[in-house]
Amino acid sequence: MRLDGRKPDQLRPLTLIPGFISSADGSVLIQCGQTRVICTAMVEEKVPPFLEGKDQGWVTAEYAMLPGSTRTRKARGGSKPDGRGVEIQRLIGRSLRAAVDLQKLGPRTITLDCDVIEADGGTRTASISGAYVALALCCDKLLQQGLVQENPVIHQVAAVSVGKVEDTAVLDLNYPEDARAQVDMNVVMNERGDFIELQGTGEHDTFDEADLQAFLRLAKLGIKEIMAAQTAACTENDAQEG
């Protein structure tokens, strides 16, 4: 048993509240244990300069931790880039572009903003899983408005953390586990079971092929549960709007 009473293959309690920000084109509040992230999707009828004239769209992301999201105040972003934040928002953007046919999106940009309001480990993976829901709701809206002919979302995407703590492979690490993990890994997958990104680091120990297979088995189990929750959130939003 873990410090919070979970089994090694058990996710933290997961809640997704769709339509959390009414002014956004798509939004969700995702809560994984004590980690909470507001994810919004907003559409702009333009593309970056490198895509002008190519008749395709773009999906990008921004990530930030609010000052009160950690026990020690997190300074707001200023003129100096936050290297960790930049790395995470690039990961979110890459992951969600894998969900979209950019040609079907047309010459417009969807920006996914992920704002962490409380951090207890796994903020990047929660952001990816939440951003998918915001993106899906946004693209549904584009389809309903007749701005796209086909839904640009072609894959479901979710992410989860796994790692080795006290020589045991565990799923969905909270902050105390993450802080002392021997190995930490973030896994991003689509609904077919294809990997979009693997980020694995031996923090205090190395890991072998057997460890890796154990991590991936746990990640697949967790992502299957997260995807079921994502689907339920999208269905709930449709029912509310219907």
GROMACS .gro file of C-alpha atoms in nm, residues 65 69 83 94 107 111 115 122 140 173 176 191 219 224:
model
   14
   65MET     CA    1   0.149   2.736  -1.243
   69SER     CA    2  -0.046   2.628  -0.663
   83GLY     CA    3   1.256   2.670  -1.867
   94ARG     CA    4   0.323   1.806  -2.950
  107PRO     CA    5  -0.617   2.800  -4.159
  111THR     CA    6  -0.435   2.755  -2.835
  115ASP     CA    7  -0.316   2.672  -1.574
  122GLY     CA    8   0.165   1.495  -1.244
  140ASP     CA    9  -1.718   2.001  -3.178
  173LEU     CA   10   0.270   0.947  -0.871
  176PRO     CA   11   0.569   1.286  -0.215
  191GLU     CA   12  -0.667   0.533  -2.817
  219ALA     CA   13   0.061   0.331  -1.807
  224LYS     CA   14  -0.751   0.339  -2.051
   0.00000   0.00000   0.00000
